[in-house]
Coordinates of C-alpha atoms in Angstrom, one line a residue:
X1 CA -41.9 49.9 -146.7
X2 CA -43.1 53.3 -145.6
X3 CA -45.5 55.4 -147.7
X4 CA -47.1 58.7 -147.0
X5 CA -48.2 61.8 -148.9
X6 CA -49.9 65.1 -148.5
X7 CA -50.9 68.0 -150.7
X8 CA -51.5 71.8 -150.4
X9 CA -52.6 74.6 -152.6
X10 CA -51.1 78.2 -152.4
X11 CA -52.7 81.1 -154.1
X12 CA -50.0 83.7 -155.0
X13 CA -50.6 87.3 -156.0
X14 CA -48.2 88.3 -158.8
X15 CA -46.7 91.8 -159.2
X16 CA -49.1 92.7 -162.0
X17 CA -52.1 92.0 -159.7
X18 CA -53.1 88.7 -161.2
X19 CA -53.1 85.5 -159.2
X20 CA -51.5 82.1 -159.7
X21 CA -52.4 78.9 -158.0
X22 CA -49.7 76.5 -157.1
X23 CA -50.4 72.9 -156.3
X24 CA -47.9 70.9 -154.2
X25 CA -48.0 67.2 -153.8
X26 CA -45.3 65.6 -151.6
X27 CA -45.0 61.8 -151.3
X28 CA -42.5 59.6 -149.5
X29 CA -41.8 56.1 -150.5
X30 CA -39.0 53.6 -150.5
X31 CA -40.2 52.1 -153.8
X32 CA -38.6 53.4 -157.0
X33 CA -41.5 51.8 -158.9
X34 CA -44.1 54.0 -157.1
X35 CA -41.9 57.0 -157.8
X36 CA -41.7 56.3 -161.5
X37 CA -45.5 55.7 -161.7
X38 CA -46.2 59.1 -160.0
X39 CA -43.7 60.9 -162.2
X40 CA -45.2 59.4 -165.4
X41 CA -48.7 60.2 -164.3
X42 CA -47.8 63.9 -163.7
X43 CA -45.9 64.1 -166.9
X44 CA -48.9 62.8 -168.8
X45 CA -51.2 65.5 -167.1
X46 CA -48.7 68.3 -167.9
X47 CA -48.5 67.0 -171.5
X48 CA -52.3 67.3 -171.9
X49 CA -52.1 70.9 -170.8
X50 CA -49.5 71.8 -173.5
X51 CA -51.0 69.8 -176.4
X52 CA -54.3 69.8 -178.3
X53 CA -55.2 66.2 -178.9
X54 CA -56.5 65.2 -182.3
X55 CA -57.9 61.9 -183.5
X56 CA -58.2 60.3 -187.0
X57 CA -61.8 61.2 -188.0
X58 CA -61.9 58.8 -191.0
X59 CA -59.3 57.3 -193.3
X60 CA -58.2 60.7 -194.7
X61 CA -58.9 63.4 -192.1
X62 CA -58.0 64.3 -188.5
X63 CA -60.0 66.4 -186.0
X64 CA -59.5 67.9 -182.6
X65 CA -61.0 66.0 -179.6
X66 CA -61.8 69.1 -177.5
X67 CA -63.4 71.1 -180.3
X68 CA -66.6 70.3 -182.2
X69 CA -65.5 67.2 -184.1
X70 CA -68.9 67.0 -185.9
X71 CA -68.3 70.4 -187.6
X72 CA -66.8 69.7 -191.0
X73 CA -64.8 73.0 -190.7
X74 CA -62.8 71.4 -187.9
X75 CA -61.7 68.3 -190.0
X76 CA -58.3 68.7 -191.7
X77 CA -56.7 66.4 -194.2
X78 CA -54.3 64.0 -192.5
X79 CA -51.4 64.6 -194.9
X80 CA -51.1 68.2 -193.6
X81 CA -47.6 67.5 -192.3
X82 CA -46.8 71.2 -191.9
X83 CA -49.6 71.7 -189.5
X84 CA -47.9 71.7 -186.2
X85 CA -50.2 73.9 -184.0
X86 CA -54.0 73.8 -183.7
X87 CA -55.5 76.6 -185.7
X88 CA -58.3 76.9 -183.2
X89 CA -56.5 77.0 -179.8
X90 CA -52.8 77.5 -180.7
X91 CA -51.5 74.5 -178.9
X92 CA -49.2 71.9 -180.4
X93 CA -51.1 69.2 -182.1
X94 CA -50.7 65.6 -180.6
X95 CA -52.4 62.8 -182.6
X96 CA -53.7 60.1 -180.2
X97 CA -55.3 56.7 -181.0

């Protein structure tokens, strides 16, 4: 079974003058299992970027992981089922264990 990989980074200048960095990772393998693991890993990374992860702070409240969890103003009652987006960063809330 042959396996190989390489990566490269490109910095692109956009029309508005800002820059964007592209990351390319190329891997070659005969194994479908390795392919699935790599895809799953990258999907989880991209999911982290799109979501704000929250945890159960105690039996009745949730709080964001990446904000100051010890600040009582960050904690929100868990039964707030209409709360879809983090009021602090605007990303979609994802409750993790």
